[in-house]
Amino acid sequence: MKSRIVYGPILSRRLGRSLGVDVIKNTGSKKNCNYDCIYCQLGHVESKLGSPEDVKEPVTSKEVSQSFRNFHKDIEGLDYVTFSGTCEPSLNLSLGEMIRAVREIGGIPVCVITNSSLVGREDVRKNLAQADLIVATLVSGNENTWRKIHRPASGIALQEIIEGLRELAKGGAGKKLALEVMFLESEAGKPLNSTDEEVESLIATIRYICPDEIEILTVSRPPAEKWVRPVSEERLREIAKRFVSEFGEEKVRLVLKGKNKRSRVLHRELDEEVYALLLRRPCTFEQIWQGLNMDPKSLRSVLKKLLGESKIEKIDSETGEYYRTK
Ligand code: SF4
């Protein structure tokens, strides 16, 4: 099945309704990343990309513009265009140019979701700085914990990331840096970042970075490692309270549930739309029809077809029954 550069819209807990843009060509692998996070919703990475220079045939700015022009006008009520998907978007060095092009065509704010791995590089920071909102991951202030959770490609170091994020936080008028802190529990003996000690270390690191916003959340989709568990809502609220006491209510966002805003989507190729969404984000039945604003009956027959063709599979997890690509 053809892999689309622009996919969705998707409903997210952070951004409302957004149209996704995936800027690394799908190479047959489910994800193209320089991390292999224990909590990744896309499963394990087959071969980690070391740097942007390792990306073969990156998506071009022209391809993004063409794809975006084709799809965005069919959808009403978009809150954001989001660069994310099966890859780390900053691995594409044309990202800055793409962001400018998409904003000009759509007139919608642009967000980049980054794993922060490359923010130590000045060229990458310049690209990211074109976005209206950068949502950057930071799971720990301790190198050891950070490494165990992300399992990064060689040559990536936490201290360089912290310095890069601090530079990005200086931003400019209308630019925002939000740090996304994913808190995790796990079975005994495996890494955790939700202990009091980890929380205090993160607070000290974030104080140094000085972001505009801090988003606190936990896993909600089936993780790559079965032993990873979501943090309880009670503990997450406790952590959020500690963050609020340090950074103030206006900076801290506790992300528990998504919005359910609806919009009109003119469908063209339903199978392709559903597959493109599931390739980037495993979803429950409800999340698919709500995100794509489909009739549940039509979705049932699309899912039956894709399951019959072995293009997708159904998986059970603690948080529900999900569909994902095979
Ligand atoms: S969670 Fe994101 S950064 Fe981590 S491995 Fe998956 S795609 Fe890469």
Coordinates of C-alpha atoms and ligand atoms in Angstrom, one line a residue:
M1 CA 0.0 0.0 0.0
K2 CA 1.2 3.5 -0.9
S3 CA 2.7 5.4 2.0
R4 CA 1.3 8.9 2.2
I5 CA 3.4 11.9 3.4
V6 CA 0.3 13.7 4.8
Y7 CA -2.0 11.6 7.0
G8 CA -4.9 12.0 9.4
P9 CA -6.4 14.1 10.8
I10 CA -5.6 12.7 14.2
L11 CA -7.1 13.7 17.5
S12 CA -4.4 14.1 20.0
R13 CA -4.4 14.8 23.7
R14 CA -2.1 17.8 23.2
L15 CA -3.0 19.4 19.9
G16 CA -6.7 18.8 19.3
R17 CA -7.2 18.0 15.6
S18 CA -4.0 18.0 13.5
L19 CA -3.0 16.9 10.1
G20 CA 0.3 14.9 10.2
V21 CA 3.3 15.2 7.9
D22 CA 5.8 12.3 7.8
V23 CA 9.1 13.5 6.3
I24 CA 11.2 10.3 6.2
K25 CA 10.3 7.8 3.4
N26 CA 8.9 4.6 4.7
T27 CA 11.7 2.1 4.0
G28 CA 9.6 -1.0 4.8
S29 CA 10.5 -0.6 8.5
K30 CA 7.6 0.6 10.7
K31 CA 9.7 3.5 12.1
N32 CA 12.8 5.4 11.1
C33 CA 14.3 6.7 14.2
N34 CA 17.6 7.3 16.1
Y35 CA 16.0 6.1 19.3
D36 CA 14.4 2.8 20.2
C37 CA 12.3 3.9 23.2
I38 CA 10.9 1.3 25.6
Y39 CA 7.5 3.0 25.4
C40 CA 7.4 3.5 21.6
Q41 CA 3.9 2.9 20.2
L42 CA 5.4 1.8 16.9
G43 CA 7.3 -1.2 18.3
H44 CA 11.0 -1.9 17.9
V45 CA 13.2 -0.1 15.4
E46 CA 14.9 -2.5 12.9
S47 CA 18.0 -0.4 12.3
K48 CA 18.6 2.9 14.1
L49 CA 19.5 5.9 12.0
G50 CA 22.6 7.6 13.4
S51 CA 22.3 11.1 11.9
P52 CA 20.4 13.1 9.2
E53 CA 23.3 12.2 6.8
D54 CA 22.3 8.5 7.1
V55 CA 18.8 9.1 5.7
K56 CA 18.5 7.6 2.2
E57 CA 16.3 9.5 -0.2
P58 CA 14.8 12.0 2.3
V59 CA 11.3 13.4 1.4
T60 CA 11.7 16.7 -0.4
S61 CA 10.1 20.0 0.4
K62 CA 8.4 19.8 -3.0
E63 CA 6.8 16.4 -2.2
V64 CA 5.5 17.8 1.1
S65 CA 4.0 20.9 -0.5
Q66 CA 2.3 18.8 -3.2
S67 CA 0.9 16.2 -0.8
F68 CA -0.2 18.9 1.6
R69 CA -2.0 20.9 -1.2
N70 CA -3.9 17.8 -2.1
F71 CA -5.2 17.0 1.3
H72 CA -5.6 20.0 3.6
K73 CA -8.4 21.7 1.8
D74 CA -10.7 18.6 2.3
I75 CA -10.6 19.1 6.1
E76 CA -12.3 21.8 8.2
G77 CA -11.5 22.8 11.7
L78 CA -7.8 21.9 11.9
D79 CA -5.9 23.2 14.9
Y80 CA -2.4 22.3 13.7
V81 CA -0.2 20.8 11.1
T82 CA 2.1 18.5 12.9
F83 CA 5.5 17.1 11.7
S84 CA 5.8 13.7 13.3
G85 CA 4.9 10.1 12.1
T86 CA 7.0 7.0 11.7
C87 CA 10.2 9.0 12.2
E88 CA 12.1 11.7 14.0
P89 CA 11.3 14.7 11.7
S90 CA 14.6 16.6 12.6
L91 CA 16.5 13.8 10.7
N92 CA 15.3 15.6 7.5
L93 CA 17.5 18.6 7.0
S94 CA 14.9 20.3 4.8
L95 CA 12.5 20.5 7.7
G96 CA 12.7 24.3 8.0
E97 CA 11.8 24.8 4.4
M98 CA 8.9 22.4 4.6
I99 CA 7.5 24.1 7.7
R100 CA 7.6 27.5 5.9
A101 CA 5.9 26.0 2.8
V102 CA 3.1 24.3 4.7
R103 CA 2.4 27.4 6.8
E104 CA 2.1 29.5 3.6
I105 CA -0.2 27.0 1.9
G106 CA -2.5 26.2 4.9
G107 CA -2.3 29.3 7.1
I108 CA -2.4 27.0 10.1
P109 CA 0.0 26.9 13.0
V110 CA 2.8 24.3 12.6
C111 CA 4.0 22.0 15.4
V112 CA 7.0 19.7 15.3
I113 CA 7.1 16.8 17.7
T114 CA 10.8 15.9 18.3
N115 CA 12.6 13.4 20.4
S116 CA 15.2 16.1 21.0
S117 CA 18.1 13.9 20.0
L118 CA 19.6 16.3 17.5
V119 CA 19.0 19.7 19.1
G120 CA 22.7 19.9 20.0
R121 CA 23.2 20.7 16.2
E122 CA 22.8 24.3 15.2
D123 CA 21.4 23.4 11.7
V124 CA 18.7 21.3 13.3
R125 CA 17.8 24.0 15.8
K126 CA 17.4 26.5 13.0
N127 CA 15.0 24.1 11.2
L128 CA 13.0 23.5 14.4
A129 CA 12.9 27.2 15.2
Q130 CA 10.7 27.7 12.1
A131 CA 7.7 26.0 13.9
D132 CA 5.2 27.9 16.0
L133 CA 5.3 25.1 18.6
I134 CA 8.1 22.7 19.3
V135 CA 7.1 19.8 21.5
A136 CA 10.4 18.2 22.6
T137 CA 10.8 15.0 24.7
L138 CA 12.7 15.0 27.9
V139 CA 12.3 12.0 30.1
S140 CA 15.1 12.4 32.6
G141 CA 17.8 14.6 33.9
N142 CA 20.0 11.6 34.5
E143 CA 22.1 10.2 31.6
N144 CA 21.7 6.6 32.8
T145 CA 17.9 6.7 33.1
W146 CA 17.6 8.7 29.8
R147 CA 19.8 6.1 28.0
K148 CA 17.8 3.1 29.4
I149 CA 14.5 4.6 28.3
H150 CA 15.4 5.9 24.8
R151 CA 18.2 3.4 23.8
P152 CA 19.7 6.1 21.5
A153 CA 22.0 5.6 18.5
S154 CA 25.6 6.1 19.4
G155 CA 27.0 9.6 19.6
I156 CA 23.9 11.1 21.2
A157 CA 24.4 12.5 24.7
L158 CA 22.0 14.0 27.2
Q159 CA 24.1 17.0 28.1
E160 CA 24.2 18.2 24.5
I161 CA 20.5 17.8 24.3
I162 CA 20.0 19.9 27.5
E163 CA 22.2 22.7 26.1
G164 CA 20.4 22.6 22.7
L165 CA 16.9 22.8 24.4
R166 CA 18.1 25.8 26.4
E167 CA 19.1 27.5 23.2
L168 CA 15.7 26.6 21.6
A169 CA 13.9 28.0 24.6
K170 CA 15.2 31.4 23.8
G171 CA 13.0 31.2 20.7
G172 CA 11.5 34.4 19.3
A173 CA 8.2 36.3 19.2
G174 CA 5.2 33.8 18.9
K175 CA 7.5 30.7 19.2
K176 CA 6.9 28.2 21.9
L177 CA 8.9 25.4 23.3
A178 CA 7.0 22.8 25.2
L179 CA 8.8 20.0 27.0
E180 CA 7.0 16.7 27.0
V181 CA 7.8 14.6 30.0
M182 CA 6.6 11.0 29.7
F183 CA 6.4 9.3 33.1
L184 CA 6.7 5.6 33.2
E185 CA 6.3 2.7 35.6
S186 CA 7.5 -0.8 35.0
E187 CA 7.9 -4.2 36.5
A188 CA 10.5 -4.5 39.3
G189 CA 14.1 -3.9 38.3
K190 CA 13.4 -2.0 35.1
P191 CA 14.0 1.7 34.7
L192 CA 11.5 4.2 36.1
N193 CA 11.5 7.9 35.9
S194 CA 8.6 8.6 38.2
T195 CA 10.5 8.2 41.6
D196 CA 10.8 11.4 43.8
E197 CA 14.5 11.4 43.0
E198 CA 14.0 11.4 39.3
V199 CA 11.3 14.1 39.5
E200 CA 13.6 16.4 41.5
S201 CA 16.4 15.9 39.0
L202 CA 14.1 16.6 36.1
I203 CA 12.9 19.8 37.8
A204 CA 16.4 21.0 38.2
T205 CA 17.2 20.3 34.6
I206 CA 14.0 22.0 33.3
R207 CA 14.7 25.0 35.5
Y208 CA 18.0 25.3 33.6
I209 CA 16.4 24.9 30.2
C210 CA 13.6 27.4 30.9
P211 CA 10.8 26.2 28.4
D212 CA 7.5 28.0 27.8
E213 CA 5.5 25.0 28.8
I214 CA 5.8 21.5 30.4
E215 CA 3.5 18.7 29.5
I216 CA 3.2 15.8 31.9
L217 CA 1.8 12.6 30.6
T218 CA 2.1 8.8 30.7
V219 CA 1.8 6.0 28.1
S220 CA -1.7 5.5 26.6
R221 CA -0.9 3.1 23.7
P222 CA 0.6 -0.4 23.7
P223 CA 4.4 0.2 24.4
A224 CA 7.3 -1.6 22.6
E225 CA 8.2 -3.3 25.8
K226 CA 5.4 -5.2 27.5
W227 CA 6.9 -4.5 30.9
V228 CA 6.3 -0.8 30.6
R229 CA 3.3 0.5 32.6
P230 CA 1.5 3.8 32.7
V231 CA 1.9 5.8 35.9
S232 CA -1.4 5.9 37.9
E233 CA -3.5 9.1 37.5
E234 CA -3.0 9.7 41.2
R235 CA 0.8 9.7 41.0
L236 CA 0.7 11.8 37.8
R237 CA -1.4 14.4 39.6
E238 CA 1.1 14.3 42.5
I239 CA 4.0 14.9 40.1
A240 CA 2.1 17.7 38.3
K241 CA 1.5 19.4 41.7
R242 CA 5.2 19.3 42.4
F243 CA 5.9 20.8 39.0
V244 CA 3.2 23.5 39.5
S245 CA 4.8 24.5 42.8
E246 CA 8.1 25.0 41.0
F247 CA 7.1 26.5 37.6
G248 CA 3.5 27.9 38.2
E249 CA 0.2 26.8 37.0
E250 CA 0.3 28.6 33.7
K251 CA 3.4 26.6 32.6
V252 CA 2.4 23.1 33.5
R253 CA -0.1 21.0 31.6
L254 CA -1.2 17.7 32.9
V255 CA -2.4 15.7 29.8
L256 CA -5.0 13.1 30.7
K257 CA -7.6 13.0 28.0
G258 CA -7.9 14.1 24.4
K259 CA -10.4 16.6 23.1
N260 CA -13.2 15.3 20.9
K261 CA -13.6 18.2 18.4
R262 CA -15.2 17.1 15.2
S263 CA -14.6 18.4 11.7
R264 CA -15.7 17.7 8.2
V265 CA -13.4 15.4 6.2
L266 CA -14.0 14.8 2.5
H267 CA -13.0 11.2 2.1
R268 CA -11.4 10.0 -1.1
E269 CA -9.7 6.6 -0.5
L270 CA -10.9 5.3 2.8
D271 CA -8.6 2.2 2.9
E272 CA -5.6 4.4 2.2
E273 CA -6.6 7.0 4.8
V274 CA -7.1 4.4 7.6
Y275 CA -3.9 2.6 6.7
A276 CA -1.9 5.8 6.6
L277 CA -3.2 6.7 10.1
L278 CA -2.5 3.3 11.6
L279 CA 1.0 3.3 10.1
R280 CA 1.9 6.3 12.3
R281 CA -0.3 5.7 15.3
P282 CA -2.0 2.5 16.5
C283 CA -5.6 3.4 17.3
T284 CA -8.8 2.0 18.8
F285 CA -11.9 1.7 16.7
E286 CA -13.3 4.8 18.3
Q287 CA -10.1 6.8 17.8
I288 CA -10.1 6.0 14.1
W289 CA -13.7 7.0 13.3
Q290 CA -13.5 10.1 15.5
G291 CA -10.1 11.2 14.1
L292 CA -11.1 10.7 10.5
N293 CA -14.7 11.6 11.2
M294 CA -15.9 8.4 9.5
D295 CA -19.1 6.5 9.7
P296 CA -18.4 3.6 12.1
K297 CA -20.2 1.2 9.7
S298 CA -17.8 2.1 6.8
L299 CA -14.9 1.8 9.2
R300 CA -15.9 -1.7 10.2
S301 CA -15.8 -2.9 6.5
V302 CA -12.5 -1.1 5.9
L303 CA -10.9 -2.8 8.9
K304 CA -12.3 -6.2 7.9
K305 CA -10.8 -5.8 4.5
L306 CA -7.4 -4.6 5.8
L307 CA -7.4 -7.5 8.4
G308 CA -8.3 -10.0 5.6
E309 CA -5.4 -8.7 3.5
S310 CA -3.1 -9.0 6.5
K311 CA -2.1 -5.4 6.2
I312 CA -3.1 -4.6 9.8
E313 CA -3.6 -6.5 13.0
K314 CA -5.6 -6.2 16.2
I315 CA -3.8 -6.2 19.5
D316 CA -5.1 -6.2 23.1
S317 CA -3.4 -4.0 25.7
E318 CA -4.1 -2.8 29.2
T319 CA -5.6 0.4 27.7
G320 CA -7.9 -1.3 25.2
E321 CA -8.1 -3.0 21.8
Y322 CA -5.9 -1.4 19.2
Y323 CA -5.4 -1.7 15.4
R324 CA -1.9 -1.3 13.9
T325 CA -0.1 -2.0 10.7
K326 CA 1.7 -5.4 10.3
Ligands
SF4_1 S1 8.8 7.0 20.7 FE1 9.4 8.4 19.1 S2 11.5 8.8 19.5 FE2 11.0 7.0 20.6 S3 11.6 5.3 19.2 FE3 9.4 5.7 18.9 S4 9.4 7.1 17.2 FE4 11.5 7.2 18.0

